[in-house]
Structure formats: structure tokens, C-alpha cells
Coordinates of C-alpha atoms and ligand atoms in Angstrom, one line a residue:
X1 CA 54.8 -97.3 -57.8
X2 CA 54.2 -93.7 -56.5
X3 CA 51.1 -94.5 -55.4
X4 CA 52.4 -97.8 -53.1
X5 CA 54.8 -95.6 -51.5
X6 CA 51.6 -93.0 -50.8
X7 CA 49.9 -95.7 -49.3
X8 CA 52.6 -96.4 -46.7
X9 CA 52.6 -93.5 -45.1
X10 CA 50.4 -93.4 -41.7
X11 CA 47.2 -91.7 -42.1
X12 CA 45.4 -90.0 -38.6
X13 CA 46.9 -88.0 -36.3
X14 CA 50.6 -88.3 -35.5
X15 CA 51.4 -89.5 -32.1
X16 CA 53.3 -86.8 -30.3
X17 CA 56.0 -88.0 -27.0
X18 CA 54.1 -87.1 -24.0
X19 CA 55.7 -84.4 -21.4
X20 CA 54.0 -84.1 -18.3
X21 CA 54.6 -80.8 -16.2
X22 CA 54.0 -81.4 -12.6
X23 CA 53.1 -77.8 -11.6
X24 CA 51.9 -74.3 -12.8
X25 CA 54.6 -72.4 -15.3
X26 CA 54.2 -69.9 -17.8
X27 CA 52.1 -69.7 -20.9
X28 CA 55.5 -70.1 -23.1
X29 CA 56.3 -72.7 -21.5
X30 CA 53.5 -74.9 -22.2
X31 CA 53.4 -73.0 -25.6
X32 CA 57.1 -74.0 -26.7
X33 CA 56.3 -77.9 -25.0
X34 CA 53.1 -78.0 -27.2
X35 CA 54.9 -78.0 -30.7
X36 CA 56.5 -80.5 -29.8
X37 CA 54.7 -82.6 -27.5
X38 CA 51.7 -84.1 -26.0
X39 CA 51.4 -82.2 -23.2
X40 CA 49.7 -82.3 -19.8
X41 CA 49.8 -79.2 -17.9
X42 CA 48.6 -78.5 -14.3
X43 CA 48.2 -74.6 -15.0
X44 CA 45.7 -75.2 -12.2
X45 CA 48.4 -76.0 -9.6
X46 CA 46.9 -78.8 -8.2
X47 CA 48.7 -80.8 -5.6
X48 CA 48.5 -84.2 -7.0
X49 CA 48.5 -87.4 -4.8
X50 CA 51.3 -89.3 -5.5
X51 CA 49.0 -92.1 -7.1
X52 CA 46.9 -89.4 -9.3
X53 CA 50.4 -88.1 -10.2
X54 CA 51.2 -91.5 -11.2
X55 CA 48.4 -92.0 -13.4
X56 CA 49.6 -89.1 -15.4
X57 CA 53.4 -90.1 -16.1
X58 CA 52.4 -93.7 -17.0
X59 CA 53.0 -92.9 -20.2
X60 CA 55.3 -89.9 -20.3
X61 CA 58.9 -90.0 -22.1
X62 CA 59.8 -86.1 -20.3
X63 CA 58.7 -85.1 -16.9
X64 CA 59.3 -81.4 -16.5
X65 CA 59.2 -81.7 -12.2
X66 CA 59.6 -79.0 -9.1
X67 CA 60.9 -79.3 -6.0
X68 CA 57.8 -80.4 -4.4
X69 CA 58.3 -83.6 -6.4
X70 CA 60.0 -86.9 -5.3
X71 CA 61.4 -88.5 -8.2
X72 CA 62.7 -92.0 -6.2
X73 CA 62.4 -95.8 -7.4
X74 CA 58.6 -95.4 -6.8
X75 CA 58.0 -92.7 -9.2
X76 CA 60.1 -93.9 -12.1
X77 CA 58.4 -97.1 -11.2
X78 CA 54.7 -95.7 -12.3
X79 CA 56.8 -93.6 -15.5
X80 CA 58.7 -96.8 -17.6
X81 CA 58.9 -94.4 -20.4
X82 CA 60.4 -91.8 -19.0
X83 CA 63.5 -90.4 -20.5
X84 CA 64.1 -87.2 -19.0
X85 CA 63.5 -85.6 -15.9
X86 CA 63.4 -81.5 -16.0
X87 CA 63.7 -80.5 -12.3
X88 CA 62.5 -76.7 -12.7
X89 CA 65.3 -75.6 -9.6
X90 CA 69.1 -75.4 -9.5
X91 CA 68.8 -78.2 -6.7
X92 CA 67.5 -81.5 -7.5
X93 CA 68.3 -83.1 -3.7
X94 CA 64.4 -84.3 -4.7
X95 CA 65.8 -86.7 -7.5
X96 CA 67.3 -90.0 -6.6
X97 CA 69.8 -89.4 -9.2
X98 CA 71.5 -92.9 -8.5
X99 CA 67.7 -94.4 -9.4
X100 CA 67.5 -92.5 -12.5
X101 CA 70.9 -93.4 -13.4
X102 CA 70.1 -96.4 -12.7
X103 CA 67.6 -96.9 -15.3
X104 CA 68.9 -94.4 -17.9
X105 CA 66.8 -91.4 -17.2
X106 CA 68.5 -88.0 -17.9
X107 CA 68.2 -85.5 -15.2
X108 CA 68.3 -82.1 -15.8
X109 CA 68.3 -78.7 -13.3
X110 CA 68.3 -74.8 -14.3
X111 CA 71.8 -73.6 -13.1
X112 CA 73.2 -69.8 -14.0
X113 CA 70.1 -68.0 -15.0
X114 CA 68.8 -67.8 -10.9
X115 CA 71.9 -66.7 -9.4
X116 CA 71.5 -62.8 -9.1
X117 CA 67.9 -63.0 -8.2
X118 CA 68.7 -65.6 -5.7
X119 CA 71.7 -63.4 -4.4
X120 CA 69.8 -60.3 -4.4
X121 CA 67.1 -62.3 -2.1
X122 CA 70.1 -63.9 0.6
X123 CA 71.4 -59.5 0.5
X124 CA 67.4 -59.1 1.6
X125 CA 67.1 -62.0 4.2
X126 CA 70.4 -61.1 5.8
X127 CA 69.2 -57.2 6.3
X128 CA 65.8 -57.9 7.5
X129 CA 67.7 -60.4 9.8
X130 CA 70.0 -58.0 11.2
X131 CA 68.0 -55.0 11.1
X132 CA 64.6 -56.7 12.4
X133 CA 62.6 -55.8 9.1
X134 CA 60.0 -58.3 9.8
X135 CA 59.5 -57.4 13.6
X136 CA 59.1 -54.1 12.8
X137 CA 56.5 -54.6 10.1
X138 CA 54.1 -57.0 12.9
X139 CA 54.8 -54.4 15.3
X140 CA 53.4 -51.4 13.3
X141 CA 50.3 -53.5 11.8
X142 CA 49.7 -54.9 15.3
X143 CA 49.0 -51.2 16.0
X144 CA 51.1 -50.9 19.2
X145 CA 53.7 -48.5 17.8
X146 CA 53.1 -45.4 19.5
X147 CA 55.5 -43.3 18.3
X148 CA 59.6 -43.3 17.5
X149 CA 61.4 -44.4 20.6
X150 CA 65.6 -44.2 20.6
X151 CA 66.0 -47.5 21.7
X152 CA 63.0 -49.4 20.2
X153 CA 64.1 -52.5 18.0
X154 CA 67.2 -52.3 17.6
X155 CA 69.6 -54.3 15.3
X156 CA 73.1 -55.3 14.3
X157 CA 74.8 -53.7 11.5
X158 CA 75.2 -55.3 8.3
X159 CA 77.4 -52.7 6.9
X160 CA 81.0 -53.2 8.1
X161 CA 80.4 -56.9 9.2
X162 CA 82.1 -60.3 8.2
X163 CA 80.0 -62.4 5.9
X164 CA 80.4 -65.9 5.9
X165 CA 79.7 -67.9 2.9
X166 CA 79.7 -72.0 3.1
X167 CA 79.2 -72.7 -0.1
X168 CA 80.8 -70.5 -2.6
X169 CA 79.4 -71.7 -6.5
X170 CA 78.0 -68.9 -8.8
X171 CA 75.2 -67.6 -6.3
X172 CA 78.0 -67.4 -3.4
X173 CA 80.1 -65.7 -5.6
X174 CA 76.7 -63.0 -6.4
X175 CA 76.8 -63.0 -2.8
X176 CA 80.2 -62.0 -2.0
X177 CA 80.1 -59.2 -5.2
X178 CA 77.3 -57.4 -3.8
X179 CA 78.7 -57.5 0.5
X180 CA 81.6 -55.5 -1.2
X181 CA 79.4 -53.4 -1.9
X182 CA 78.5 -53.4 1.8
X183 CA 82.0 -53.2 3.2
X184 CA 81.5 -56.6 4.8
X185 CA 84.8 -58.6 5.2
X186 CA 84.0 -61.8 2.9
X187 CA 85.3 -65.5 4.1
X188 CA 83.9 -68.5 2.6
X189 CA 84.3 -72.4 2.8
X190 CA 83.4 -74.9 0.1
X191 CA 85.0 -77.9 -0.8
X192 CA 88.1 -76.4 -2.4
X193 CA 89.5 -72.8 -2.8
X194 CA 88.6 -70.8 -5.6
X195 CA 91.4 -69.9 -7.9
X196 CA 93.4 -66.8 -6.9
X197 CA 91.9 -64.2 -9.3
X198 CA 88.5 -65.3 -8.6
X199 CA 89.1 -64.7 -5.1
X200 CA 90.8 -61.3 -5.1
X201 CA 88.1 -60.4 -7.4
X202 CA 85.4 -61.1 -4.9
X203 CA 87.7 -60.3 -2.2
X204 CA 86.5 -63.0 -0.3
X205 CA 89.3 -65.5 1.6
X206 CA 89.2 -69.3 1.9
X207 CA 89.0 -70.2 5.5
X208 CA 88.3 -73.6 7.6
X209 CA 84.4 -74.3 8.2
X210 CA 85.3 -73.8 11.8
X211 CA 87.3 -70.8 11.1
X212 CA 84.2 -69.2 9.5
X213 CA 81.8 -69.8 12.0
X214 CA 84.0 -68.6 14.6
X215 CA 84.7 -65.6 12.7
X216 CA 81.8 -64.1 11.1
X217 CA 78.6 -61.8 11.8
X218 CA 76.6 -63.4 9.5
X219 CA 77.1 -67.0 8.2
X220 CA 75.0 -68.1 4.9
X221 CA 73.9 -71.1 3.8
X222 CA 74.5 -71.7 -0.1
X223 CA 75.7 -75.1 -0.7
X224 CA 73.6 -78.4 -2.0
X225 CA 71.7 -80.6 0.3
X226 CA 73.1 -84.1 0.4
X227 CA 73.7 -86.8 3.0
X228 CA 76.7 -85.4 3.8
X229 CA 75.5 -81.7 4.9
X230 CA 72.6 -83.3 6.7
X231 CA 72.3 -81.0 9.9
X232 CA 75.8 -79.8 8.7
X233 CA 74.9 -76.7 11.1
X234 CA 74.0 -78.3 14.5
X235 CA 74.0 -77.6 18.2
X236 CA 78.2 -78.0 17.7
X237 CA 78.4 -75.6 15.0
X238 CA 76.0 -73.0 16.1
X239 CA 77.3 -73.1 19.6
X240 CA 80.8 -71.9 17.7
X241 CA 79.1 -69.0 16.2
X242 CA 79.9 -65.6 17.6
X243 CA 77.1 -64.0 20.1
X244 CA 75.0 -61.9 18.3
X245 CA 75.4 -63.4 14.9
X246 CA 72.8 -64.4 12.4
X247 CA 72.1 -67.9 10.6
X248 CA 71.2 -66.8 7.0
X249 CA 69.2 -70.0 5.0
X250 CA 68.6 -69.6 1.4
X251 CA 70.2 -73.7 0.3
X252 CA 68.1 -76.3 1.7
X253 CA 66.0 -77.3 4.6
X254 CA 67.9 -80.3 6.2
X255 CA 71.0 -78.2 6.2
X256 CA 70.3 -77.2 9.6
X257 CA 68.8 -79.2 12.6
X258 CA 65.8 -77.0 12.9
X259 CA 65.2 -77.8 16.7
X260 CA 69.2 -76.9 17.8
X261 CA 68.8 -73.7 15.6
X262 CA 65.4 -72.9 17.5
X263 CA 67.2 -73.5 21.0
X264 CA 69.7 -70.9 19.9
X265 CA 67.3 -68.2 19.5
X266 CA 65.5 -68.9 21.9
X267 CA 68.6 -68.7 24.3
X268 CA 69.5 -65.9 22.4
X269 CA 72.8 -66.7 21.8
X270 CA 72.3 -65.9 18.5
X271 CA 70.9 -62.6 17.5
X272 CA 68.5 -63.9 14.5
X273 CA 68.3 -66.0 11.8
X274 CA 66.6 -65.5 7.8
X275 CA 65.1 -68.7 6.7
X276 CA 63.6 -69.3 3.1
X277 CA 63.5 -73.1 3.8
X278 CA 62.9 -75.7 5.9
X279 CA 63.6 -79.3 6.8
X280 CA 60.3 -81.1 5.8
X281 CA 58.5 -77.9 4.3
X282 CA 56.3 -76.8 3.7
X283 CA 56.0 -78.2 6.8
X284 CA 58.0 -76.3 9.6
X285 CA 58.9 -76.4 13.3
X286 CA 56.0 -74.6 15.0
X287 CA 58.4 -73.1 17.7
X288 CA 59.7 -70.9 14.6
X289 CA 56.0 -69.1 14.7
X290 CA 56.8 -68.3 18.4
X291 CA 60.4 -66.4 17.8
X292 CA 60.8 -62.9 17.0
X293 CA 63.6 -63.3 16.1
X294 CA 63.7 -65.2 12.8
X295 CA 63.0 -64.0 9.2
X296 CA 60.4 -66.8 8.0
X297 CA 59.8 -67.1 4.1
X298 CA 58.6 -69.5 1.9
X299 CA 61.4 -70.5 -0.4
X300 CA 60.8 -67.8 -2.8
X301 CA 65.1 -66.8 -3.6
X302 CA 64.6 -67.1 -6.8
X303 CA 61.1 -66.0 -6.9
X304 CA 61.4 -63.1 -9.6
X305 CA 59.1 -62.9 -12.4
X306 CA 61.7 -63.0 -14.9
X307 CA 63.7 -65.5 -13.0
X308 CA 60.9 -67.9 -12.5
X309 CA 60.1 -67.7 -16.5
X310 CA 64.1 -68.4 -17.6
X311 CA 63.8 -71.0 -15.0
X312 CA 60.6 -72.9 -16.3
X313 CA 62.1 -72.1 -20.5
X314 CA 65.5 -73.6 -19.0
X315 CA 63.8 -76.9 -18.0
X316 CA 61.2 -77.0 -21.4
X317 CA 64.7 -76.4 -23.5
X318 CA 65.9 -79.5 -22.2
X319 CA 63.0 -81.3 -22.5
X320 CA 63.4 -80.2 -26.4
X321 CA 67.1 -80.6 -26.9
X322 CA 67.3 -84.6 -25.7
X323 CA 63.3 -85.7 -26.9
X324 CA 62.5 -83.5 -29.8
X325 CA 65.9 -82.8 -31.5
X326 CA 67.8 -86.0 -30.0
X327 CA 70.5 -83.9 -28.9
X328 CA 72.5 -84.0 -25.7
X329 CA 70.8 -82.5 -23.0
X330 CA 72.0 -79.0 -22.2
X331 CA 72.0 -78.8 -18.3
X332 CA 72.5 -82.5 -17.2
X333 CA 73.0 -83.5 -13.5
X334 CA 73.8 -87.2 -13.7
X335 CA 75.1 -89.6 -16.3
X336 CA 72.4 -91.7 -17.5
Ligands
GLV1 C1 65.4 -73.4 -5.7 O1 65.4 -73.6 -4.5 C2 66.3 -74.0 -6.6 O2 67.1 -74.9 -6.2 O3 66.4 -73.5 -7.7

């Protein structure tokens, strides 16, 4: 009798769920995702073609993707087992979410453990912005500084100035703590107000959209991208921004129409802008690489060492939670 019940257990090796991760993380990651899975790494950061990328997740249950990844009906297409999709970002405007609904795939993102880091980057962007950091730097490694001149390069101040946030979720609220901290008279816009105690806490005041770009020195971009805040900032909207003011860009290429934003600094009409991203990138508008006046980086705001690792053990977690322990997942974006 024993022995019958022996002989129905499976002999050879077990056959693990397969997780596919899309681009280079951290050893722990692909350590914690290989006791539980069958994993396939790309530690080598390989940008896949879409069809060598597809041979991969033909058989995959988790996906554990970046930004650089479009997860549409094409991709879940080549991926029928997939169950979960573990976007390694806070945004996820590269998932169709309605597709993955759709189909019942779980997508999941990496929200709270960026926010500081990403906050502490916008603080940075908005300073070399106003302050010409970046010109400065070219100027002196161009070797044509020859010597301290009163005049020479000369910014806007940050300190004292009105910061306008649209957008105000947990990194525009970072935001807003550490401007206090630079006297800056904080006004956001988001969909709705804040409550009251949040607001006097941050010290920030609900205005209009129109309001804020009316009002403010600096306005920054912190809000999802999405059909409806396509080219949300325009030729209309920028033309409402005060002279001398600076376009700060840490959300989402797209947000802006890159070529009205390039006639504005070209005009000078505004005095600079700090871009981490781009519509298209890593592709960008050429004309950008002409302007002094614009901070270029390359979508690295949450580009910390320890930032980058919670983000990447965020994402794996999830992964774990809904395929390994069956559980709900624990940062879901959609309902699947
Ligand atoms: C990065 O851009 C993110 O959305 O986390």
C-alpha cells in the first residue's frame, strides 16, 4: 500500500513556473526569483528584438518588465501563459493595462519606495536649470573659461521662488517638503485638492492649472502619462508661463510637445528647462543638443543604487506573492 502511493509521486526534476526578466537587475533579484522559479535573466542587458523577446516569454507565467518594454496585444500575444506582469517603474504608461485586463494578466508597478530619490533628483534638475550647472560644466571642460567674470553665466534664483507642482501624489508631495526648505512659495494642481492638513503640512496651495503656470518660477512635471496629458504642456500652456521661468520634466516624455517647448527656448521666452525624459526616447529632438539652455538627462530620477535595488526586489516580491505563494499581488495597477 505504501509503496503504491511511493510510486505515484513524479520522479525527475520538478518543473519550476518560468519568470522572464526583461533587463539587467541585481544579483538578489535573480537570487530570490531563482528559488522559486525558472528563470531567464538578461544580466547582460541585451536589447532584445521584439521577436527574440518573444521567443523568450512563450512560455513564461511572470514577466518582470522595464520601461523600455511594450507590453500591448502583440506581446501578450507571443506570452499565453503569462499571469503577471512586474513593470520595474512607478509608471507603467508602457502596459496596455486594458489588454492585460482583458486577458486576466495582473499588472504590477513599484510605488512608495522611489519617491525621495526621485524628489531629491527633480530639487537637482530644477537648480542646475536655474543656476546653469550644466553650461557651466561644458564651458570649463571646453577650456574657454578664462577666469571669474561678474557677469558670466548668470542664473535665476531658486531660493525664494514659486514652485509649481502639476501633479501632487507622494513624489510631489517629497517635492514640495524639501522647496520649504528652500523658501519657495509651493502651488500645485492635480486632479483634486489634497486634504487640508496635508496641505498646510507641505504648505503648498491648490490652484487652477492655468493659475499655476501663470504664477510660478518653476513649474514641474510629476503626474502620469496618459491620453489625456498627451502634450498637456503645449505652445498654449508654455506661452502662459512667466518670462524667465523654467519647465522642470522628471514624469513622462509625451507630457510635453517637445518641438513647442524647443521654440520656447529658443525664443527665450523661457529661461531654461531640466529634462530627464523624452517623447519617443531614447530617442530625442536633436534641436535639444543645440540649446544651452536645457538640462538634458537620461531618465535616471530614481537612479540611486539603493533605489534601483528596492525597485527591482519590489517587482520580484510580486512576482512571488501572486505565482509562488498564490497570494494577492501586493502593488497591483489594474483589475485582472
Ligand atoms: C521611472 O520613470 C518610474 O516610473 O519609476
Amino acid at each position: 500500500m505504501r509503496l503504491k502511493e511511493f510510486s505515484k509521486i513524479p520522479t525527475g526534476p520538478i518543473k519550476m513556473k518560468k519568470v522572464v526578466i526583461t533587463r539587467e537587475v541585481f544579483s538578489e533579484t535573480i537570487e530570490l526569483l531563482s528559488t522559486h522559479f525558472d528563470i531567464v535573466a538578461n544580466q547582460q542587458d541585451l536589447i532584445f528584438k521584439r521577436d527574440e523577446l518573444f521567443d523568450l516569454i512563450s512560455d513564461a507565467e511572470g514577466i518582470q518588465t522595464a520601461t523600455s518594454d511594450r507590453v500591448d496585444d502583440e506581446f501578450l500575444d507571443a506570452a499565453p501563459l503569462v499571469k503577471v506582469i512586474a513593470n520595474t517603474a512607478v509608471g507603467y504608461n508602457n502596459v496596455d493595462l486594458e489588454a492585460c485586463s482583458r486577458r486576466g494578466v495582473i499588472v504590477t508597478n513599484t510605488p512608495g519606495v522611489l519617491d525621495a530619490t526621485v524628489a531629491d533628483y527633480a530639487i537637482g534638475l530644477m537648480i542646475s536649470a536655474c543656476r546653469r550647472i550644466g553650461e557651466g560644466e561644458r564651458y570649463v571642460r571646453s577650456g574657454q573659461w578664462k577666469g571669474m567674470r561678474f557677469k558670466q553665466l548668470l542664473g535665476v534664483d531658486v531660493y525664494g521662488g514659486t514652485l509649481g507642482l502639476l501633479g501632487f501624489g507622494r513624489i510631489g508631495q517629497e517635492i514640495a517638503k524639501r522647496a520649504n526648505g528652500f523658501g519657495m512659495r509651493v502651488l500645485y494642481h492635480a486632479r483634486s485638492p489634497v486634504d487640508p492638513a496635508t496641505e498646510a503640512s507641505l504648505n503648498a496651495s491648490y490652484v487652477s492649472k492655468d493659475k499655476l503656470l501663470q504664477s510660478s518660477d518653476v513649474v514641474m512635471l510629476i503626474l502620469p502619462y496618459s491620453k489625456e496629458t498627451h502634450h498637456m504642456i503645449g505652445e498654449n500652456q508654455l506661452s502662459q508661463m512667466k518670462k524667465h521661468s523654467v519647465l522642470v520634466n522628471i514624469a513622462r516624455g509625451g507630457i510635453v510637445d517637445d518641438k513647442a517647448l524647443i521654440n520656447a527656448l529658443k525664443n527665450q521666452t523661457l529661461f531654461a528647462a531640466g529634462l530627464d525624459v523624452y517623447e519617443g526616447e531614447p530617442k530625442l529632438n536633436p534641436e535639444f543638443l543645440e540649446l544651452e539652455n536645457v538640462v538634458l538627462s537620461p531618465h535616471i530620477g530614481s537612479g540611486s543604487v539603493s533605489t534601483r535595488r528596492a525597485m527591482a526586489m519590489t517587482a520580484a516580491n510580486n512576482l512571488v506573492s501572486v505565482l509562488s505563494h498564490n497570494q494577492a499581488p501586493l502593488n497591483p495597477v489594474n483589475r485582472s
